[in-house]
Amino acid sequence: EAFVPRTVSILTPREKYYAPVKNLYGGGQQQHLAASSSSGTLAEIPTSPIPGMKPGTSGLRKKVEIWQGIDDEIKEKYYVENFIQSLLDTAKANNKGEIPKTLIVAGDGRYFNDEAIQIICRVLAGNGVENIWVPRSGIMSTPAVSAAIRTREGGSADGGIILTASHNPGGPGEDFGIKYNENYGQPAGEEFTDALYERSLEISSFKTVQGSPDININAPAGTTFSLSPTSAVTIIDPFTEYVKVLKESFNFDEICEFAKHPDFSILFDGMHGAGGPFAQRILIEELGFPKSSLMRCDPRPDFGGCHPDPNLTYAAELVKKMGLKSDGSADESAASTAPTLGASNDGDGDRNLIAGAGCFVTPSDSLAMICDNWKAIPHFEKAGGLKGVARSMPSSAALDIVAESLDIPLFITPTGWKFFGNLMGSKEQFDKRDYTPFLCGEESFGTGTDHIREKDGLWAMLAWISILIDANKDTAEGQPLIQVKDVVMNHWVKYGRHFYCRYDYEAVETDAANKMVDLIRDNYINGDLSALNEDPSGIKLVATEEFAYTDPVDGSVTSNQGLILFFRYANGDDARVIFRLSGTGSAGATIRMYLEKYEKEKERYGEAAPSILKSLADRAIALVQLQELTGRESPSVIT
Ligand SMILES: O=P(O)(O)OC[C@H]1O[C@H](O)[C@H](O)[C@@H](O)[C@@H]1O
Ligand SMILES: [Mg+2]
């Protein structure tokens, strides 16, 4: 069995509130296939509200010491308990006063994962959640949780509590996070997270069980632990449902065959996150790729010290192995020996970076190319084609051109996967919004479909394998394979190229970032552009917009979703720059600047995006006084 049990992390001082906490299951070896009878006693423990528990784009992320209750400033001993109690109260209020009956609790394996699982299970049991499903080892990728919520035992889970700070680093001094997915496998919407936040400012007690032993998360799937007379934890196999949905989405037999092609090879970088074991299971065990196709696929609490975010900067190792330089351009000599296809995941396995030998595919291009090649993907093909596509607003318009030529509806949403979920349908409202099969993605390295309600890193890799299989269906034996770079170039020739890149300024002082946003609003969004001086660059600011979104399904309005500056070059070329503050950081502010320029001249397609966009970046940086206000001379990341 490929399963490797992990050691349970050391308990923090909190353990004294749960005395006696003792692992009765001794070292994770014993099997308890029947419910244990050693349940604890229900308790209600007084607490007080803790400020600042407002979830961001994707859950609540804080320094792990805050969650542990050992931070120098915020020493709240019940941080996890308060958050989970607020979450449960909100879920209960949304569910006609009924506490959820079945919940999954799983994490990406980062530092504090295992201890948080123990605490959360007790609070769930204390609140009367009957069935708590915990994956063996405690680790599950976000897409796998989504699949399990939707389909395990006929989709009977009411939701999932996912312990992740996604692509943020883990370990002492780094981030921990918790997010909630609702019963159709989708991240809870703003209405839910706002209500949770309100609740967190009111609560005066939480419910838990005391005196029950820790559950053994390394026990075999099927093992049950009773935490209270009415609540039990069942250890589940993390892979079952996810493998099933991917098998339904792709042609595994065909991929198995292609995997044997002597000129075809892949490389998957798990960045020591939760995606690794899933890559092992699917790429190696199910599809037969050699073990050498994996790197960094063993989950580690600190992600091996890396920043588990798949982009050109943080996935440097993979980028190099794929024959690429850090600006995404080809390093020709390295490219000649690179694998055919490379991909990298983030900490919780929902993001993806796609590269061919010597060819970085920007996420926005990848999305457009998957869309254009929908026939290669059985999930779309079986249903007779796509019924809807969507991208987040800061993603490039590469998708728009394809959607137009295929004549399918396109939606442009704010940043955040939850906005896509709404368009794909929930269990209750499915008939109101059938845009499925649906394809969507974001510039932030997210791609996915309605097979689940999260973005899916491995799905993107399988999609690209399928595209390559299709592209090579007429390649004769002994002929060189059509490569990723050929698919990409053909696409640009057909549709034009959207040069695209993003600058990130991480951990900027919040005040400075807000000042910059105010300046953009005052001077450009609401200002008089005709009063602007001519710039020697010849790149003229011609229009602006602050993005707001009205959900076409439920009518909800989301405002302040990015400041868009439209530019025109002297030769008439159009370009766009967007400024937006990240919603996923945990300290200070991260300024994101998204640059995009459409190019129809084939001669330029070979150039690297950052160099094509450099003068546009300089112009925008000067206009918004980024350097003056933040003191930053260069970005932390260019991708
Ligand atoms: O707010 P940002 O840091 O730009 O986050 C951007 C991304 O964060 C998470 O990954 C969400 O799941 C994505 O849907 C979102 O696009
Ligand atoms: Mg993620």
XYZ file of C-alpha atoms and ligand atoms in Angstrom:
656
model
C 0.000 0.000 0.000
C 1.306 3.431 -0.928
C -0.097 4.985 2.203
C 2.460 6.449 4.595
C 1.178 7.277 8.094
C 2.356 10.623 9.397
C 3.292 11.375 12.932
C 0.775 13.396 14.888
C 2.079 16.854 15.721
C 2.882 17.807 19.272
C -0.027 19.220 21.218
C 0.089 22.868 22.217
C -0.687 24.086 25.768
C -4.359 23.786 24.846
C -4.237 20.114 25.743
C -4.749 20.986 29.363
C -8.321 22.053 28.642
C -9.100 18.635 27.326
C -7.609 16.524 30.087
C -7.188 13.676 30.002
C -5.985 13.667 26.414
C -4.331 10.397 25.711
C -4.003 8.450 22.521
C -5.508 5.111 23.411
C -4.843 3.710 20.018
C -1.145 3.410 20.516
C 1.066 4.584 17.692
C -1.379 4.206 14.865
C -0.922 0.495 14.343
C -3.994 -1.012 15.937
C -7.161 -1.452 13.984
C -10.489 -0.526 15.466
C -13.077 -1.496 12.970
C -15.927 -1.245 15.428
C -16.929 1.934 17.206
C -14.865 2.423 20.311
C -16.864 2.761 23.462
C -14.637 5.341 25.098
C -16.648 8.423 24.238
C -16.237 11.628 26.214
C -18.658 13.919 27.952
C -20.360 16.869 26.353
C -19.315 20.244 27.704
C -20.125 23.872 27.082
C -17.134 26.088 27.721
C -17.375 29.870 28.180
C -15.416 31.940 25.698
C -15.417 35.499 24.441
C -15.540 36.896 20.909
C -12.208 37.260 19.124
C -11.958 40.115 16.620
C -10.645 39.675 13.094
C -12.149 36.342 12.099
C -13.325 37.615 8.745
C -12.730 35.041 6.007
C -11.079 36.351 2.840
C -11.258 35.146 -0.767
C -11.015 31.572 0.396
C -11.419 30.998 4.131
C -9.756 32.464 7.190
C -5.965 32.546 7.088
C -3.785 33.590 9.984
C -0.346 32.880 11.332
C -0.411 29.407 12.807
C 0.535 30.717 16.265
C -2.746 32.616 16.341
C -4.688 29.426 15.677
C -2.560 27.618 18.240
C -3.234 30.289 20.834
C 0.454 30.972 21.397
C 0.909 34.185 19.414
C 2.699 36.964 21.318
C -0.114 39.459 20.813
C -3.252 37.449 20.181
C -3.206 34.886 22.971
C -6.720 33.532 22.592
C -6.746 29.996 23.802
C -9.913 29.026 21.924
C -9.211 30.454 18.505
C -10.064 27.275 16.583
C -13.030 26.516 18.821
C -14.484 30.016 18.438
C -14.174 29.879 14.677
C -15.679 26.419 14.339
C -18.509 27.189 16.757
C -19.321 30.337 14.742
C -19.195 28.288 11.571
C -21.544 25.646 12.964
C -23.956 28.245 14.313
C -24.052 29.823 10.853
C -24.540 26.479 9.120
C -27.322 25.675 11.579
C -29.076 28.988 10.985
C -28.879 28.378 7.233
C -30.292 24.892 7.620
C -33.618 25.689 9.271
C -32.095 25.419 12.716
C -30.731 21.904 12.186
C -27.109 21.172 12.942
C -25.353 19.521 9.947
C -25.563 15.759 10.245
C -22.467 14.760 8.283
C -19.282 16.785 7.780
C -15.864 16.056 6.344
C -12.816 17.392 8.175
C -9.609 17.288 6.142
C -6.521 19.380 5.573
C -3.597 19.954 3.271
C -1.178 18.517 5.811
C 0.413 21.774 6.867
C 1.805 22.342 10.344
C -0.998 22.127 12.987
C -3.164 20.055 10.605
C -3.471 17.028 12.839
C -3.974 18.859 16.085
C -6.626 21.098 14.530
C -8.461 18.011 13.251
C -8.658 16.676 16.821
C -9.981 19.965 18.180
C -12.501 20.383 15.376
C -13.825 16.841 15.688
C -14.498 17.465 19.375
C -16.325 20.714 18.705
C -18.398 19.035 15.982
C -19.253 16.196 18.324
C -20.034 18.666 21.094
C -22.545 20.270 18.761
C -24.143 16.993 17.832
C -22.771 16.460 14.319
C -23.476 12.740 13.976
C -21.029 11.617 11.315
C -17.581 13.127 11.000
C -15.497 11.852 8.112
C -11.753 12.256 8.388
C -9.472 11.035 5.596
C -6.809 8.549 6.492
C -3.663 10.585 7.348
C -5.817 13.716 7.734
C -4.764 14.868 4.289
C -6.969 15.478 1.308
C -6.590 17.889 -1.573
C -9.302 20.523 -1.854
C -10.642 19.045 -5.126
C -10.843 15.618 -3.497
C -12.859 17.055 -0.582
C -15.215 18.672 -3.047
C -15.686 15.352 -4.849
C -16.311 13.508 -1.571
C -18.866 16.053 -0.360
C -20.737 15.726 -3.636
C -20.707 11.999 -4.131
C -19.704 10.000 -1.062
C -22.635 7.921 0.207
C -24.860 9.476 -2.404
C -23.718 12.998 -1.598
C -24.927 12.817 1.983
C -22.303 15.128 3.480
C -23.656 18.539 4.441
C -20.289 20.145 3.911
C -16.584 20.030 4.501
C -14.196 21.866 6.780
C -10.899 22.214 4.934
C -7.758 23.046 6.861
C -5.627 24.954 4.422
C -4.030 28.271 3.661
C -3.762 27.050 0.075
C -0.641 28.430 -1.598
C 0.682 30.258 1.477
C 3.745 28.757 3.193
C 3.270 26.527 6.249
C 5.250 25.740 9.394
C 5.988 27.715 12.558
C 5.670 31.439 11.843
C 3.735 30.726 8.632
C 0.074 30.396 7.742
C -2.725 28.100 8.751
C -6.283 28.440 7.513
C -9.761 27.002 7.612
C -12.431 27.215 4.959
C -15.892 25.780 4.653
C -17.442 24.132 1.630
C -21.170 23.654 1.434
C -23.212 20.628 0.489
C -22.653 20.715 -3.240
C -18.894 20.892 -2.675
C -18.540 24.616 -3.253
C -16.722 27.162 -1.085
C -19.227 28.985 1.130
C -20.344 32.256 -0.387
C -19.933 35.732 1.010
C -23.347 35.681 2.653
C -22.243 32.688 4.699
C -18.800 33.983 5.558
C -20.184 37.412 6.508
C -22.713 35.749 8.811
C -19.954 33.592 10.298
C -17.943 36.710 11.000
C -20.905 38.428 12.675
C -21.465 35.358 14.783
C -17.800 35.251 15.812
C -18.253 38.709 17.334
C -21.123 37.522 19.524
C -20.391 34.062 20.798
C -20.053 33.469 24.513
C -19.456 29.724 24.652
C -18.589 26.727 22.520
C -19.594 23.115 22.775
C -17.127 20.293 22.809
C -16.489 16.883 24.285
C -14.058 16.374 27.089
C -12.281 13.279 28.175
C -12.371 11.431 24.874
C -9.081 10.152 23.533
C -7.564 11.536 20.349
C -8.755 9.748 17.269
C -6.106 7.876 15.339
C -6.155 9.523 11.936
C -3.725 6.945 10.597
C -6.149 4.098 11.241
C -7.385 2.198 8.189
C -10.360 3.504 6.256
C -13.555 2.233 7.815
C -12.359 2.597 11.396
C -14.862 4.369 13.600
C -14.244 6.277 16.815
C -17.097 7.397 18.954
C -16.535 10.818 20.460
C -19.850 11.073 22.242
C -22.895 8.823 22.473
C -24.294 10.573 19.397
C -21.198 11.399 17.324
C -18.649 9.236 15.605
C -15.602 9.867 13.496
C -15.109 7.530 10.558
C -11.751 7.321 8.845
C -12.351 7.404 5.087
C -10.254 6.634 2.053
C -9.298 10.042 0.629
C -9.089 8.862 -2.970
C -12.268 6.933 -3.792
C -14.635 9.640 -4.971
C -11.995 11.806 -6.587
C -10.591 8.966 -8.653
C -14.121 8.153 -9.736
C -14.965 11.664 -10.951
C -11.700 11.923 -12.857
C -12.359 8.545 -14.475
C -15.717 9.852 -15.585
C -14.116 13.029 -16.943
C -11.241 11.541 -18.938
C -10.425 8.479 -20.972
C -8.074 6.630 -18.633
C -7.513 3.745 -21.069
C -6.359 6.105 -23.780
C -4.058 7.964 -21.374
C -2.593 4.644 -20.152
C -1.763 3.781 -23.752
C -0.194 7.164 -24.487
C 1.819 6.980 -21.273
C 3.773 4.158 -22.876
C 4.851 6.267 -25.860
C 8.658 6.414 -25.764
C 8.741 10.131 -26.628
C 6.107 11.178 -24.129
C 6.995 11.997 -20.539
C 5.499 14.067 -17.765
C 6.709 15.723 -14.594
C 4.418 16.594 -11.725
C 5.595 18.814 -8.868
C 3.479 18.316 -5.751
C 5.380 21.012 -3.805
C 5.081 18.757 -0.730
C 1.399 19.612 -0.535
C -1.793 17.602 -0.475
C -1.799 17.029 -4.231
C 1.202 14.686 -4.055
C -0.529 11.511 -2.836
C -3.282 12.095 -5.384
C -0.744 12.435 -8.196
C 0.862 9.210 -6.987
C -2.493 7.444 -7.003
C -3.722 8.757 -10.338
C -0.655 9.303 -12.491
C 1.380 6.362 -11.264
C -1.038 3.751 -9.940
C -3.982 4.342 -12.248
C -2.330 5.640 -15.418
C 0.969 3.804 -15.314
C 3.408 6.684 -15.638
C 6.847 5.897 -14.185
C 7.617 7.024 -10.625
C 10.210 9.430 -11.985
C 7.243 11.509 -13.216
C 6.769 12.855 -9.684
C 8.742 15.342 -7.671
C 8.048 16.626 -4.147
C 4.958 14.463 -3.808
C 5.349 13.595 -0.110
C 3.289 16.027 1.988
C 5.306 17.898 4.616
C 4.076 20.209 7.379
C 6.311 23.022 6.098
C 6.136 22.078 2.412
C 9.824 21.314 2.631
C 10.461 25.005 3.278
C 9.095 26.015 -0.124
C 6.370 28.503 -0.947
C 3.764 26.105 -2.334
C 2.436 28.392 -5.028
C 2.833 27.224 -8.612
C 4.076 30.242 -10.525
C 7.263 31.109 -12.377
C 8.911 32.371 -9.201
C 7.976 29.768 -6.598
C 7.911 26.721 -8.855
C 11.447 27.575 -9.964
C 12.660 23.992 -9.752
C 10.004 22.629 -12.091
C 10.320 25.667 -14.349
C 14.011 24.929 -14.778
C 13.450 21.225 -15.364
C 10.956 22.135 -18.102
C 13.643 24.072 -19.961
C 12.392 27.496 -19.004
C 13.942 30.676 -17.710
C 12.343 32.541 -14.855
C 10.582 34.946 -17.220
C 8.845 32.005 -18.877
C 10.933 32.069 -22.043
C 12.672 28.953 -23.341
C 16.174 27.907 -22.421
C 16.640 26.070 -25.698
C 19.394 23.663 -24.682
C 17.580 22.593 -21.479
C 14.291 22.397 -23.371
C 15.635 19.760 -25.734
C 15.845 17.210 -22.923
C 12.870 18.391 -20.840
C 9.746 16.251 -20.268
C 6.904 16.721 -22.757
C 4.505 18.089 -20.163
C 5.045 19.508 -16.688
C 2.623 20.631 -14.023
C 2.787 21.890 -10.498
C 0.184 22.101 -7.724
C -0.183 24.382 -4.745
C -0.424 23.347 -1.085
C -3.981 22.060 -1.275
C -3.798 20.744 -4.825
C -6.292 23.003 -6.517
C -3.952 25.308 -8.449
C -1.926 24.321 -11.475
C 0.974 25.555 -13.530
C 1.229 24.029 -16.996
C 4.372 23.926 -19.090
C 5.587 22.046 -22.099
C 9.244 21.483 -22.910
C 10.531 25.054 -23.226
C 7.019 26.479 -23.181
C 5.268 28.103 -20.225
C 1.511 28.258 -20.737
C 0.010 31.209 -18.875
C -3.099 30.209 -16.945
C -5.291 32.462 -19.084
C -3.929 30.887 -22.268
C -4.268 27.403 -20.822
C -7.950 28.073 -20.165
C -8.547 29.396 -23.684
C -6.693 26.453 -25.211
C -8.605 23.871 -23.177
C -11.779 25.605 -24.310
C -10.743 25.513 -27.951
C -9.846 21.821 -27.590
C -12.992 20.786 -25.707
C -13.476 17.820 -28.026
C -10.359 16.201 -26.571
C -11.961 16.015 -23.128
C -14.585 13.295 -22.683
C -16.450 15.213 -19.957
C -17.331 17.894 -22.531
C -17.465 15.636 -25.521
C -19.960 13.201 -24.001
C -22.347 16.063 -23.303
C -22.118 17.431 -26.819
C -19.894 20.379 -25.951
C -19.564 23.231 -23.531
C -22.648 25.148 -22.452
C -20.847 27.929 -20.660
C -17.409 29.278 -19.831
C -16.132 31.821 -17.346
C -13.013 33.609 -16.253
C -12.216 35.987 -13.454
C -12.028 39.610 -14.512
C -8.227 39.999 -14.127
C -7.635 36.932 -16.335
C -6.821 37.736 -19.946
C -9.424 37.925 -22.673
C -7.912 34.956 -24.518
C -10.944 32.916 -23.475
C -13.382 35.519 -24.773
C -12.271 35.157 -28.380
C -12.609 31.367 -28.278
C -16.013 31.550 -26.583
C -17.165 33.945 -29.248
C -16.000 31.743 -32.067
C -17.673 28.705 -30.448
C -20.750 30.814 -29.751
C -21.090 29.830 -26.079
C -21.995 32.095 -23.157
C -19.050 33.674 -21.372
C -19.155 35.068 -17.834
C -16.621 37.436 -16.330
C -16.659 37.146 -12.555
C -14.793 38.657 -9.626
C -11.735 36.806 -8.339
C -12.739 33.767 -6.283
C -13.865 30.317 -7.296
C -17.182 30.609 -5.503
C -18.499 32.886 -8.254
C -18.105 30.093 -10.791
C -19.882 27.601 -8.575
C -22.991 29.716 -8.646
C -23.117 29.462 -12.430
C -22.749 25.699 -12.407
C -25.724 24.911 -10.255
C -26.265 23.566 -6.786
C -28.298 20.597 -5.739
C -31.350 22.746 -5.014
C -31.101 25.236 -7.797
C -29.761 23.133 -10.591
C -32.643 23.721 -12.947
C -32.261 27.469 -12.671
C -28.798 27.556 -14.143
C -27.728 24.844 -16.398
C -24.559 26.041 -18.018
C -22.990 22.624 -17.598
C -20.751 21.260 -18.921
C -18.928 24.327 -17.820
C -15.282 25.361 -18.044
C -13.726 28.101 -15.976
C -10.431 29.436 -14.784
C -8.413 32.260 -13.373
C -5.109 33.940 -13.978
C -4.149 32.822 -10.466
C -3.352 29.342 -11.783
C -6.815 27.866 -11.316
C -8.691 25.767 -13.874
C -11.669 23.457 -13.569
C -15.126 22.328 -14.555
C -18.398 21.205 -13.055
C -17.021 17.725 -12.249
C -16.582 19.222 -8.761
C -17.044 22.732 -7.349
C -13.397 23.689 -6.892
C -10.530 24.291 -9.204
C -8.488 21.181 -9.753
C -4.741 20.978 -10.349
C -4.617 17.361 -11.473
C -7.615 17.867 -13.719
C -5.649 20.534 -15.600
C -2.767 18.148 -16.116
C -5.087 15.406 -17.405
C -6.761 17.961 -19.669
C -3.419 18.827 -21.229
C -2.449 15.166 -21.598
C -5.772 14.686 -23.411
C -5.073 17.676 -25.653
C -1.683 16.221 -26.581
C -3.205 12.814 -27.295
C -5.738 14.442 -29.570
C -3.143 16.635 -31.275
C -1.110 13.506 -32.003
C -3.860 11.235 -33.189
C -2.543 11.432 -36.756
C 1.150 11.455 -35.854
C 2.653 8.406 -37.546
C 4.884 6.030 -35.618
C 8.460 7.207 -35.647
C 7.401 10.798 -36.391
C 8.134 13.453 -33.747
C 5.227 14.196 -31.427
C 3.337 17.463 -31.636
C 4.459 19.354 -28.559
C 2.808 21.757 -26.126
C 4.638 24.615 -27.820
C 3.084 23.632 -31.175
C -0.415 23.587 -29.691
C 0.237 27.001 -28.144
C 1.677 28.548 -31.307
C -1.163 27.199 -33.457
C -3.620 28.741 -31.033
C -1.972 32.156 -31.205
C -1.828 32.022 -34.975
C -5.543 31.260 -35.029
C -6.712 33.759 -32.416
C -3.897 36.228 -31.761
C -1.823 36.344 -28.582
C -2.757 38.033 -25.333
C 0.576 38.929 -23.788
C -0.040 38.687 -20.091
C 1.783 38.854 -16.809
C 1.266 39.766 -13.182
C 3.428 41.697 -10.740
C 2.908 40.984 -7.036
C 4.081 43.288 -4.278
C 3.795 41.140 -1.169
C 3.531 42.267 2.456
C 3.175 45.948 1.657
C 2.101 48.151 4.562
C -1.703 48.145 4.558
C -1.955 51.941 4.845
C 0.316 52.486 1.876
C -1.651 50.029 -0.251
C -4.915 51.715 0.686
C -3.465 55.121 -0.164
C -2.567 53.857 -3.594
C -6.083 52.502 -4.119
C -7.557 55.847 -3.028
C -5.261 57.680 -5.400
C -6.348 55.499 -8.335
C -9.993 56.078 -7.452
C -9.669 59.824 -6.998
C -7.377 60.604 -9.899
C -8.414 58.094 -12.526
C -11.634 56.219 -11.779
C -13.405 59.436 -10.785
C -10.846 61.867 -12.240
C -10.613 63.747 -15.498
C -8.381 61.747 -17.852
C -8.279 64.443 -20.493
C -6.289 66.569 -18.046
C -3.428 64.029 -18.010
C -0.118 65.079 -19.530
C 1.166 63.327 -22.614
C 3.759 60.714 -21.597
C 7.000 60.143 -23.566
C 6.163 56.407 -23.658
C 3.200 57.256 -25.873
C 1.069 54.885 -23.784
C -2.081 56.821 -23.082
C -4.613 56.184 -20.332
C -7.907 56.343 -22.202
C -10.561 54.926 -19.867
C -11.026 53.407 -16.422
C -13.485 51.265 -14.531
C -13.901 49.820 -11.073
C -15.198 46.299 -11.538
C -18.492 45.278 -9.956
C -20.436 42.108 -10.622
C -24.079 41.209 -10.562
C -24.536 37.471 -10.287
C -26.851 36.489 -13.142
C -28.333 33.664 -11.092
C -29.089 35.131 -7.692
C -28.797 38.837 -8.489
C -26.272 39.487 -5.717
C -23.932 42.416 -6.310
C -20.207 42.349 -5.500
C -18.403 45.682 -5.771
C -14.834 47.001 -5.577
C -13.354 44.044 -7.413
C -10.447 45.680 -9.154
C -9.404 48.999 -10.664
C -9.066 48.746 -14.422
C -6.974 51.171 -16.446
C -7.374 50.965 -20.236
C -4.429 52.178 -22.312
C -3.794 52.933 -25.974
C -0.361 52.837 -27.578
C 0.690 55.410 -30.180
C 0.248 52.775 -32.928
C -3.348 52.189 -31.840
C -2.734 48.935 -29.880
C -4.933 48.478 -26.825
C -3.755 47.279 -23.445
C -5.131 46.938 -19.933
C -3.684 47.166 -16.447
C -5.596 46.183 -13.319
C -4.759 46.929 -9.723
C -6.266 44.778 -7.022
C -5.475 43.933 -3.422
C -5.139 40.227 -2.752
C -7.768 38.615 -0.574
C -5.657 35.632 0.420
C -2.718 37.101 2.339
C -2.433 37.024 6.105
C -0.094 39.928 6.865
C -0.099 43.457 5.464
C -1.393 43.825 1.920
C -0.386 42.273 -1.364
C -0.793 44.543 -4.377
C -1.414 42.727 -7.620
C -0.855 44.455 -10.940
C -2.193 42.542 -13.959
C -0.861 43.508 -17.398
C -2.368 42.514 -20.702
C -1.814 43.454 -24.324
C -3.358 41.853 -27.389
C -1.058 41.231 -30.327
C -1.952 40.169 -33.839
C 1.576 40.343 -35.294
C 2.878 36.789 -35.534
C 6.499 37.987 -35.599
C 6.250 38.948 -31.954
C 4.738 35.713 -30.621
C 8.096 34.261 -29.708
C 8.918 37.044 -27.240
C 8.628 36.765 -23.444
C 5.562 38.447 -21.970
C 7.397 40.363 -19.205
C 9.632 42.133 -21.717
C 6.775 42.995 -24.095
C 4.824 44.406 -21.139
C 7.665 46.229 -19.398
C 6.912 49.724 -20.743
C 3.223 49.292 -19.958
C 4.136 48.279 -16.406
C 6.423 51.272 -15.995
C 3.723 53.616 -17.231
C 1.118 52.212 -14.837
C 3.489 52.162 -11.858
C 4.306 55.829 -12.432
C 0.661 56.832 -12.783
C -0.416 55.229 -9.511
C 2.742 56.339 -7.667
C 3.366 52.804 -6.535
C 7.033 53.324 -5.718
C 6.499 56.621 -3.913
C 3.659 55.271 -1.791
C 4.933 51.787 -0.974
C 8.680 52.275 -1.128
C 8.907 49.187 -3.353
C 11.263 49.397 -6.283
C 10.468 45.997 -7.706
C 7.790 43.341 -7.266
C 8.244 40.184 -5.157
C 6.911 38.026 -7.990
C 6.552 38.428 -11.741
C 4.548 35.635 -13.302
O -7.111 37.388 -3.756
P -5.938 36.717 -4.385
O -4.768 36.543 -3.503
O -5.563 37.322 -5.709
O -6.426 35.243 -4.656
C -6.758 34.717 -5.822
C -7.246 33.284 -5.704
O -7.240 32.824 -4.392
C -7.678 31.519 -4.172
O -6.837 30.630 -4.818
C -9.072 31.350 -4.672
O -9.514 30.030 -4.547
C -9.126 31.754 -6.114
O -10.418 31.615 -6.602
C -8.602 33.149 -6.283
O -8.528 33.484 -7.622
Mg -5.169 26.350 -3.319
